[in-house]
XYZ file of C-alpha atoms in Angstrom:
636
model
C 112.551 176.746 176.599
C 110.177 173.953 175.544
C 109.357 175.858 172.367
C 113.024 176.380 171.560
C 113.731 172.650 171.998
C 110.877 171.744 169.753
C 112.197 173.990 166.976
C 115.685 172.566 167.343
C 114.342 169.025 167.129
C 112.244 169.919 164.148
C 115.222 171.457 162.343
C 117.329 168.418 163.164
C 114.692 166.124 161.734
C 114.447 168.237 158.590
C 118.213 168.246 158.125
C 118.385 164.508 158.725
C 115.632 163.868 156.198
C 117.339 166.060 153.629
C 120.644 164.274 154.167
C 118.909 160.890 153.888
C 117.185 161.989 150.697
C 120.447 163.241 149.250
C 122.182 159.998 150.222
C 119.353 157.943 148.698
C 119.533 159.947 145.503
C 123.282 159.519 145.395
C 122.881 155.793 146.070
C 120.281 155.497 143.320
C 122.457 157.417 140.891
C 125.404 155.256 141.860
C 123.311 152.100 141.325
C 121.963 153.411 138.006
C 125.491 154.192 136.906
C 126.543 150.688 137.818
C 123.641 149.225 135.846
C 124.494 151.443 132.869
C 128.126 150.418 133.107
C 127.100 146.740 133.243
C 124.835 147.172 130.204
C 127.684 148.916 128.392
C 129.985 146.007 129.205
C 127.416 143.413 128.064
C 126.671 145.227 124.820
C 130.343 145.742 124.100
C 131.072 142.068 124.754
C 128.351 140.904 122.368
C 129.347 143.498 119.767
C 132.948 142.371 120.064
C 131.862 138.789 119.560
C 129.745 139.621 116.507
C 132.467 141.733 114.945
C 134.251 138.517 113.907
C 132.001 137.405 111.026
C 132.659 134.432 108.797
C 134.109 136.309 105.839
C 134.300 133.156 103.709
C 130.568 132.715 103.989
C 129.985 136.299 102.936
C 132.456 136.130 100.054
C 130.921 132.946 98.655
C 127.230 133.387 99.416
C 126.770 137.005 100.597
C 125.639 135.955 104.059
C 127.028 137.496 107.250
C 127.343 134.940 110.012
C 129.316 134.417 113.196
C 130.620 130.885 113.410
C 129.463 129.791 116.847
C 132.167 127.927 118.798
C 129.824 126.434 121.386
C 128.446 127.674 124.704
C 131.675 127.266 126.696
C 133.970 128.996 124.224
C 131.374 131.658 123.537
C 131.098 132.368 127.276
C 134.893 132.531 127.513
C 135.105 135.057 124.668
C 132.346 137.156 126.184
C 134.095 137.021 129.550
C 137.355 138.116 127.957
C 135.621 141.150 126.467
C 134.110 142.058 129.859
C 137.487 141.762 131.600
C 138.534 145.267 130.522
C 135.405 146.740 132.105
C 136.138 144.918 135.341
C 139.574 146.471 135.542
C 138.431 149.971 134.636
C 135.272 150.056 136.718
C 136.566 153.140 138.515
C 134.055 154.671 140.863
C 131.349 152.160 139.929
C 130.739 149.319 142.407
C 131.241 146.656 139.657
C 132.194 143.426 141.427
C 132.319 139.774 140.348
C 130.872 140.403 136.891
C 130.012 137.256 134.902
C 128.450 137.008 131.449
C 126.918 133.982 129.753
C 124.883 133.297 126.601
C 121.221 132.712 127.347
C 119.682 131.981 123.970
C 121.107 131.414 120.503
C 119.393 131.375 117.130
C 121.107 129.740 114.161
C 120.731 130.272 110.422
C 119.103 126.878 110.030
C 116.495 127.271 112.764
C 112.780 127.217 111.988
C 113.061 126.048 108.407
C 116.081 128.329 107.787
C 113.879 131.410 107.591
C 116.721 133.597 108.920
C 118.965 132.370 106.115
C 116.218 132.973 103.600
C 115.700 136.515 104.879
C 119.433 137.208 104.590
C 119.370 136.049 100.975
C 116.339 138.142 100.096
C 117.764 141.231 101.809
C 120.964 140.810 99.843
C 119.177 140.325 96.508
C 117.016 143.418 97.057
C 120.147 145.584 97.315
C 121.784 144.263 94.148
C 121.786 146.227 90.883
C 119.144 145.095 88.444
C 120.360 142.448 86.038
C 118.708 139.755 83.971
C 116.900 137.459 86.380
C 116.251 133.871 85.237
C 112.618 134.114 86.326
C 110.148 136.975 86.340
C 106.718 137.419 87.836
C 105.200 137.242 84.351
C 106.905 133.890 83.740
C 105.600 132.581 87.042
C 102.103 133.720 86.135
C 102.334 132.134 82.688
C 103.959 128.797 83.472
C 103.198 128.004 87.090
C 99.563 126.854 86.512
C 100.696 124.368 83.863
C 103.535 123.085 86.010
C 101.303 122.790 89.062
C 98.722 120.850 87.066
C 101.415 118.645 85.515
C 102.927 117.870 88.910
C 99.457 116.931 90.122
C 98.511 114.732 87.156
C 101.864 113.232 86.131
C 101.859 110.460 88.799
C 98.640 109.042 87.332
C 99.882 109.426 83.754
C 103.185 107.779 84.661
C 101.385 104.926 86.418
C 99.046 104.364 83.451
C 101.902 104.319 80.932
C 103.232 100.813 81.803
C 99.656 99.527 81.981
C 99.084 100.611 78.387
C 102.399 99.026 77.418
C 101.326 95.787 79.134
C 97.954 95.912 77.390
C 99.557 96.483 73.978
C 102.090 93.683 74.473
C 99.363 91.359 75.732
C 97.326 92.004 72.590
C 100.405 91.474 70.424
C 101.236 88.204 72.204
C 97.628 87.062 71.893
C 97.913 87.784 68.168
C 101.098 85.677 68.055
C 99.364 82.889 69.938
C 96.481 83.029 67.486
C 98.859 82.980 64.521
C 100.829 80.087 66.015
C 97.654 78.051 66.404
C 96.600 78.930 62.854
C 100.036 77.921 61.576
C 99.812 74.714 63.580
C 96.391 73.970 62.080
C 97.643 74.523 58.533
C 100.720 72.400 59.118
C 98.576 69.672 60.688
C 96.344 69.496 57.615
C 99.329 69.489 55.299
C 101.082 66.821 57.374
C 97.944 64.653 57.455
C 97.570 64.966 53.668
C 101.212 64.037 53.122
C 100.851 61.136 55.539
C 97.715 59.884 53.777
C 99.585 60.039 50.484
C 102.486 58.131 51.969
C 104.861 61.022 51.226
C 107.216 60.597 54.148
C 109.621 63.479 53.265
C 106.751 65.983 52.991
C 105.237 64.649 56.191
C 108.549 65.056 58.021
C 108.863 68.614 56.736
C 105.338 69.590 57.794
C 105.715 67.739 61.101
C 108.836 69.785 61.876
C 106.966 72.992 61.017
C 104.047 71.826 63.162
C 106.360 71.164 66.113
C 107.904 74.634 65.686
C 104.434 76.209 65.650
C 103.516 74.320 68.813
C 106.698 75.513 70.533
C 105.834 79.080 69.520
C 102.362 78.481 70.919
C 103.839 77.409 74.245
C 106.148 80.441 74.411
C 103.455 82.915 73.343
C 101.031 81.413 75.855
C 103.509 81.721 78.736
C 104.440 85.307 77.830
C 100.818 86.285 77.312
C 99.818 84.804 80.667
C 102.636 86.623 82.448
C 101.930 90.012 80.877
C 98.170 89.717 81.208
C 98.592 88.821 84.894
C 100.857 91.847 85.289
C 98.238 93.972 83.536
C 95.437 92.605 85.719
C 97.356 93.179 88.950
C 98.487 96.658 87.889
C 95.015 97.790 86.885
C 93.630 96.482 90.177
C 96.248 98.406 92.186
C 95.886 101.632 90.239
C 93.969 104.450 91.895
C 93.561 108.120 91.059
C 94.925 110.535 93.621
C 92.262 113.172 92.997
C 89.157 114.114 91.077
C 90.933 116.310 88.523
C 93.052 113.545 87.017
C 90.173 111.076 87.313
C 87.967 113.321 85.184
C 90.713 113.697 82.568
C 92.061 110.132 82.500
C 89.037 107.989 83.333
C 88.438 106.851 79.694
C 92.037 105.612 79.524
C 91.761 103.695 82.764
C 88.427 102.186 81.751
C 89.975 100.936 78.501
C 92.875 99.362 80.394
C 90.467 97.793 82.884
C 88.327 96.373 80.072
C 91.439 94.901 78.458
C 92.457 93.343 81.765
C 88.956 91.893 82.155
C 89.066 90.516 78.602
C 92.345 88.739 79.264
C 91.020 87.471 82.564
C 88.227 85.787 80.595
C 90.677 84.500 77.961
C 93.086 83.140 80.540
C 91.711 79.532 80.636
C 92.020 79.142 76.857
C 95.485 80.737 76.801
C 96.638 78.484 79.625
C 95.130 75.403 77.957
C 96.946 76.169 74.706
C 100.277 76.472 76.461
C 99.698 73.376 78.568
C 98.686 71.230 75.586
C 101.587 72.284 73.360
C 104.301 69.988 74.881
C 102.030 66.930 74.743
C 101.059 67.711 71.170
C 104.709 68.127 70.234
C 105.420 64.717 71.736
C 102.481 63.281 69.767
C 103.872 64.682 66.525
C 107.247 63.153 67.325
C 105.586 59.821 68.072
C 103.738 59.848 64.755
C 106.955 60.714 62.961
C 108.411 57.542 64.448
C 105.269 55.578 63.591
C 105.356 56.862 60.011
C 108.987 55.831 59.649
C 108.197 52.375 61.052
C 105.204 52.005 58.723
C 107.316 52.992 55.745
C 109.923 50.398 56.732
C 107.247 47.744 57.206
C 105.667 48.475 53.836
C 109.049 48.308 52.161
C 109.814 45.005 53.891
C 106.428 43.534 52.971
C 106.896 44.655 49.394
C 110.211 42.798 49.159
C 108.672 39.631 50.600
C 105.751 39.843 48.162
C 108.144 40.122 45.253
C 109.861 36.914 46.362
C 106.637 34.984 47.103
C 104.587 36.522 44.306
C 101.757 36.983 46.831
C 99.001 39.515 46.992
C 100.977 41.775 49.443
C 99.551 44.371 51.848
C 97.311 47.379 51.189
C 99.824 50.226 51.771
C 97.373 52.954 50.829
C 94.893 51.767 53.436
C 97.629 51.683 56.060
C 98.702 55.249 55.265
C 95.115 56.488 55.319
C 94.542 54.744 58.634
C 97.680 56.295 60.140
C 96.704 59.732 58.810
C 93.241 59.403 60.338
C 94.754 58.398 63.662
C 97.181 61.333 63.407
C 94.361 63.810 62.808
C 92.303 62.348 65.638
C 95.170 62.251 68.128
C 96.344 65.763 67.326
C 93.415 67.836 68.599
C 94.710 71.428 68.584
C 93.411 73.972 71.124
C 91.313 76.846 69.846
C 90.668 80.445 70.851
C 87.055 81.533 70.976
C 87.877 85.259 70.709
C 89.687 86.558 67.654
C 92.654 88.848 68.166
C 91.423 91.648 65.932
C 94.947 92.764 64.964
C 96.424 92.749 61.489
C 99.984 92.573 62.816
C 101.782 92.653 66.125
C 104.810 94.788 65.196
C 103.146 98.185 65.662
C 101.716 97.569 69.172
C 105.052 96.137 70.297
C 107.022 99.137 69.008
C 104.601 101.599 70.633
C 104.810 99.671 73.901
C 108.615 99.834 73.688
C 108.411 103.631 73.417
C 106.184 103.785 76.491
C 108.588 101.547 78.406
C 111.657 103.687 77.701
C 113.892 103.583 80.770
C 115.407 106.798 82.203
C 118.936 105.779 81.221
C 117.765 105.137 77.660
C 116.013 108.507 77.530
C 119.167 110.275 78.676
C 121.229 108.427 76.077
C 118.753 109.506 73.397
C 118.528 113.129 74.517
C 122.022 114.062 75.684
C 124.354 115.593 73.091
C 126.910 113.161 71.730
C 129.859 114.811 73.479
C 128.121 115.330 76.817
C 129.029 113.360 79.907
C 127.385 113.709 83.288
C 130.091 114.207 85.932
C 130.198 111.915 88.913
C 129.983 113.102 92.502
C 128.138 112.584 95.729
C 126.773 114.351 98.754
C 126.744 112.585 102.102
C 123.392 113.607 103.535
C 123.764 111.953 106.931
C 125.297 114.994 108.689
C 123.897 117.774 106.535
C 121.098 120.114 107.672
C 118.511 118.317 105.521
C 118.744 115.378 107.932
C 116.829 117.603 110.388
C 114.185 118.510 107.834
C 111.437 116.451 109.451
C 111.452 118.723 112.504
C 111.667 121.977 110.558
C 108.866 124.492 110.572
C 107.366 125.043 107.104
C 107.111 128.812 107.397
C 104.703 131.150 105.658
C 104.361 131.443 101.905
C 106.133 134.200 99.978
C 105.059 136.574 97.278
C 105.886 136.013 93.611
C 108.448 138.822 93.762
C 110.281 137.142 96.638
C 110.090 133.808 94.820
C 111.803 135.341 91.803
C 114.484 136.920 93.995
C 115.087 133.641 95.767
C 115.388 131.786 92.456
C 117.761 134.499 91.238
C 119.933 133.966 94.293
C 120.000 130.195 93.767
C 120.841 130.611 90.083
C 123.637 133.068 90.886
C 125.512 130.869 93.306
C 124.496 127.341 92.318
C 125.108 126.603 88.632
C 123.353 123.731 86.919
C 124.820 121.015 84.736
C 124.543 123.024 81.516
C 125.926 126.254 83.018
C 129.229 127.549 81.731
C 131.183 128.495 84.853
C 134.635 130.022 84.905
C 135.683 128.135 88.004
C 136.004 124.383 87.968
C 133.109 122.729 89.735
C 133.895 121.089 93.028
C 133.489 117.366 93.414
C 129.924 116.617 94.369
C 128.660 120.070 93.466
C 128.739 120.036 89.678
C 124.970 119.518 89.536
C 123.931 121.970 92.199
C 120.573 123.082 90.842
C 119.728 119.451 90.130
C 120.239 118.697 93.810
C 118.041 121.611 94.827
C 115.301 120.275 92.535
C 115.436 116.581 93.470
C 117.382 116.111 96.697
C 119.240 112.903 95.777
C 122.719 112.019 97.003
C 124.688 111.638 93.753
C 124.995 113.778 90.673
C 123.870 111.002 88.353
C 120.765 110.377 90.475
C 119.987 114.095 90.595
C 120.350 114.493 86.844
C 118.294 111.371 86.080
C 115.559 112.448 88.492
C 115.318 115.882 86.862
C 115.162 114.342 83.372
C 112.472 111.893 84.499
C 110.503 114.703 86.104
C 110.702 116.882 83.005
C 109.694 113.969 80.786
C 106.766 112.976 83.015
C 105.423 116.530 83.264
C 105.709 117.138 79.539
C 104.141 113.788 78.693
C 101.238 114.507 81.034
C 100.489 117.942 79.596
C 100.883 116.814 75.995
C 98.739 113.727 76.514
C 95.949 115.772 78.085
C 96.203 118.288 75.245
C 95.973 115.520 72.629
C 93.028 113.919 74.408
C 91.142 117.216 74.305
C 91.986 117.915 70.648
C 89.378 116.451 68.213
C 91.772 116.515 65.246
C 94.460 114.563 67.113
C 91.922 112.015 68.352
C 90.537 111.538 64.829
C 94.032 111.041 63.403
C 94.832 108.477 66.084
C 91.521 106.716 65.423
C 92.276 106.367 61.695
C 95.762 105.049 62.479
C 94.297 102.549 64.956
C 91.767 101.355 62.357
C 94.626 100.576 59.987
C 95.986 98.102 62.544
C 92.657 96.332 63.124
C 90.620 93.837 61.180
C 87.020 94.513 60.286
C 85.852 92.313 63.163
C 87.994 94.020 65.793
C 86.223 95.010 68.993
C 85.545 98.588 69.992
C 87.689 98.009 73.072
C 90.729 97.097 70.955
C 90.212 100.129 68.725
C 90.004 102.409 71.777
C 93.100 100.787 73.282
C 95.138 101.341 70.115
C 93.851 104.918 69.793
C 94.914 105.830 73.318
C 98.179 103.941 72.832
C 98.974 106.080 69.796
C 98.177 109.294 71.688
C 100.401 108.129 74.539
C 103.222 107.385 72.098
C 102.845 110.768 70.380
C 103.050 112.522 73.760
C 106.100 110.447 74.715
C 107.858 111.230 71.436
C 107.213 114.958 71.796
C 108.432 114.854 75.395
C 111.654 113.156 74.292
C 112.101 115.899 71.709
C 111.542 118.628 74.316
C 114.035 116.998 76.662
C 116.542 116.753 73.825
C 116.119 120.467 73.100
C 116.677 121.390 76.741
C 119.798 119.274 77.136
C 121.181 120.723 73.912
C 121.007 124.193 75.473
C 117.885 125.351 73.646
C 114.469 126.406 74.865
C 111.432 124.139 74.766
C 107.721 124.934 75.194
C 107.572 123.534 78.697
C 104.475 123.461 80.899
C 102.200 124.575 78.059
C 99.298 122.750 76.419
C 100.562 122.272 72.853
C 98.267 119.779 71.099
C 100.010 119.765 67.688
C 102.339 116.723 67.644
C 105.772 116.957 66.056
C 105.450 113.607 64.267
C 102.573 112.026 62.381
C 100.927 108.818 63.513
C 101.890 107.155 60.222
C 105.573 107.883 60.761
C 105.322 106.714 64.335
C 103.855 103.388 63.191
C 106.695 102.821 60.752
C 108.832 101.711 63.682
C 112.584 102.039 63.833
C 114.472 104.234 66.265
C 112.955 107.035 68.307
C 115.882 109.440 68.191
C 114.338 112.899 68.775
C 115.229 115.268 65.917
C 116.304 118.097 68.229
C 119.160 119.082 65.940
C 116.685 119.896 63.177
C 114.315 121.864 65.425
C 114.584 125.517 66.343
C 114.158 126.535 69.935
C 110.855 127.843 71.173
C 110.767 131.611 71.396
C 108.329 131.658 74.302
C 109.705 128.570 75.979
C 111.927 127.935 78.960
C 115.518 126.825 79.199
C 116.762 123.882 81.216
C 118.029 126.232 83.929
C 114.704 128.035 84.177
C 112.878 124.714 84.356
C 115.085 123.673 87.277
C 114.254 126.888 89.101
C 110.549 126.281 88.506
C 110.927 122.832 90.033
C 112.902 124.357 92.903
C 110.108 126.810 93.686
C 107.579 123.955 93.648
C 109.175 122.393 96.734
C 108.246 123.470 100.229
C 109.900 126.504 101.742
C 111.808 124.651 104.463
C 112.908 121.906 102.066
C 114.517 124.229 99.539
C 116.165 126.263 102.308
C 117.688 123.159 103.857
C 118.936 121.855 100.518
C 120.679 125.157 99.961
C 122.228 124.790 103.407
C 123.465 121.334 102.392
C 125.303 122.696 99.385
C 126.793 125.593 101.338
C 128.194 123.241 103.944
C 129.641 120.937 101.314
C 131.212 123.790 99.374
C 132.762 125.423 102.448
C 134.003 122.260 104.136
C 137.399 120.703 103.736
C 139.121 117.667 105.162
C 140.667 119.500 108.126
C 137.824 121.761 109.257
C 134.340 120.593 108.301
C 132.024 123.559 108.036
C 128.676 123.434 109.840
C 126.273 126.211 108.992
C 124.123 125.189 111.954
C 126.936 126.694 114.053
C 126.532 130.099 112.405
C 124.577 132.429 114.660
C 121.858 134.737 113.536
C 120.962 136.017 117.014
C 122.412 135.933 120.526
C 120.964 136.972 123.878
C 123.514 137.237 126.692
C 123.143 138.084 130.386
C 125.686 139.896 132.559
C 125.431 139.621 136.316
C 127.485 141.719 138.721
C 127.410 142.827 142.337
C 127.035 146.427 143.448
C 127.878 147.556 147.009
C 125.762 149.603 149.432
C 127.428 152.781 150.648
C 125.235 155.378 152.329
C 122.366 153.029 152.998
C 124.779 150.643 154.624
C 126.024 153.398 156.918
C 122.660 154.617 158.099
C 120.007 151.993 157.713
C 121.321 148.456 157.377
C 122.163 146.296 160.348
C 125.774 145.422 160.747
C 125.171 141.753 159.918
C 123.319 142.509 156.665
C 125.114 141.953 153.305
C 126.873 144.991 151.938
C 126.275 144.040 148.238
C 123.330 143.427 145.964
C 123.130 141.847 142.486
C 122.504 143.622 139.187
C 121.498 141.743 136.015
C 121.393 143.131 132.465
C 120.745 141.426 129.126
C 121.995 142.185 125.632
C 120.426 140.960 122.360
C 121.880 141.053 118.867
C 120.296 139.824 115.656
C 120.745 140.545 111.967
């Protein structure tokens, strides 16, 4: 009997264990089914949310994006999609299901790399058409542009210093000529006074006073410009060794000129200070001469009546002339100017001082007008640029694709578009290249940048070309006297090379704005105008209408794209975001691309109930439910 009971107990234990195992397996399968059902609900909710893309964004810029309504509304829409799964849970223990967004990634996050990837993916699927830039163009032109962008700040900073130096030399020449004129008029006035020729004396005295006034004006202007030159040369500093090696002779010449005027300053100041007193002295002697003439005439009448000996008029006139010469001690300049004339240095300095607005007026076609518009940058994505991640560099192929995308959807000022440009977006590529707030500022900044880069490359090419340097040296010698200093000859030589580079750069800019190609970012040492013609003065209207475009050059649009690719990755991405927002916004519903999702991670939590385990193993007071959590992630 004991053996039979043992077998019965053993069989009961085996059956109980099998039932428990079956119940556990059923419970696990039931729980796994619930988890699968919850994951299905979460994925369906997120898919349902992402099925509503911003079609306007895709139609305009070929970018798929879900316009994110905010965490609360997004959670409500997700919850609405899960509601159907709550109602149809069926045999699954799917209770109290809630879903919420955990993490969102926007198109503008991390330097807008998601946006950039969307653009590149789109461009790689497009049929091959004529791209504005190619890898071969990047290889050919990028080194020159990179070097120009590196050197142009120093060249641009040296340009006004050379203009100041040239104007200072021209004003010193005028001061010298005024003092020479004053000396000649003084001698002539003294001779007329000694001869008692009052009309001639008055004439020469007036000319002497005019020369002294010119001396005062030339002295003041020369002091002001030479001080400006001295301060500017002291503040100037090279930003690197490359431009210092190329431009050091120019800077040394400017520094030597500033030092020369620093040494001349006491004499220049003394000449200007003495001029008013000398003018007053001349006026006083004019009065004294008139009084002496009246006295002599009066004495002559009295002598005729008395038949006396009279006075010695000749001695009186000689005495007054001697006093005049002694009282009128003119200032002198110890250093000769060395110039033959001042017109040429002044005209070359005027070319170097050409303002951006003047350059645009010279280079724009007669019928062209830059449209007005503005971008308010305060709320645009670029306002967050300081915190953006720079991102990794791209390949040349991706750079070309990115430039192709920008050129396709953002026309530049010279583009012929079928649709009328929106207000504030008529200069879109200009904004991408410069990042200003108004169209006029963007256009002017691009023109200034093109001019500065071209001037830098052309100046460096001319400096390294022996023939150009020899031509400039001969032209400089024609402006100098035989006793001119080597410093002045070097200054005029470099000034001529600067002016030749500026003239060629104006011509290139004129070609570009006329819709033609120009040899941009290339070292082209052959100038378009001779030094002799440049010294003839007159206007500096670039003869773009008479020039043919460069076959191997770049167009204005291509130059803008080169500039665009020179900016940092995050910066150009954010500027493109700016223009997208502005183009897609209207007065009623402002568009914010930072609300367009690129990725979403959502979590669904629900409760599942115990069934078999609750019947057999759990205490009565224990909870009958447990929580299940699943996550869903979508990105594109």
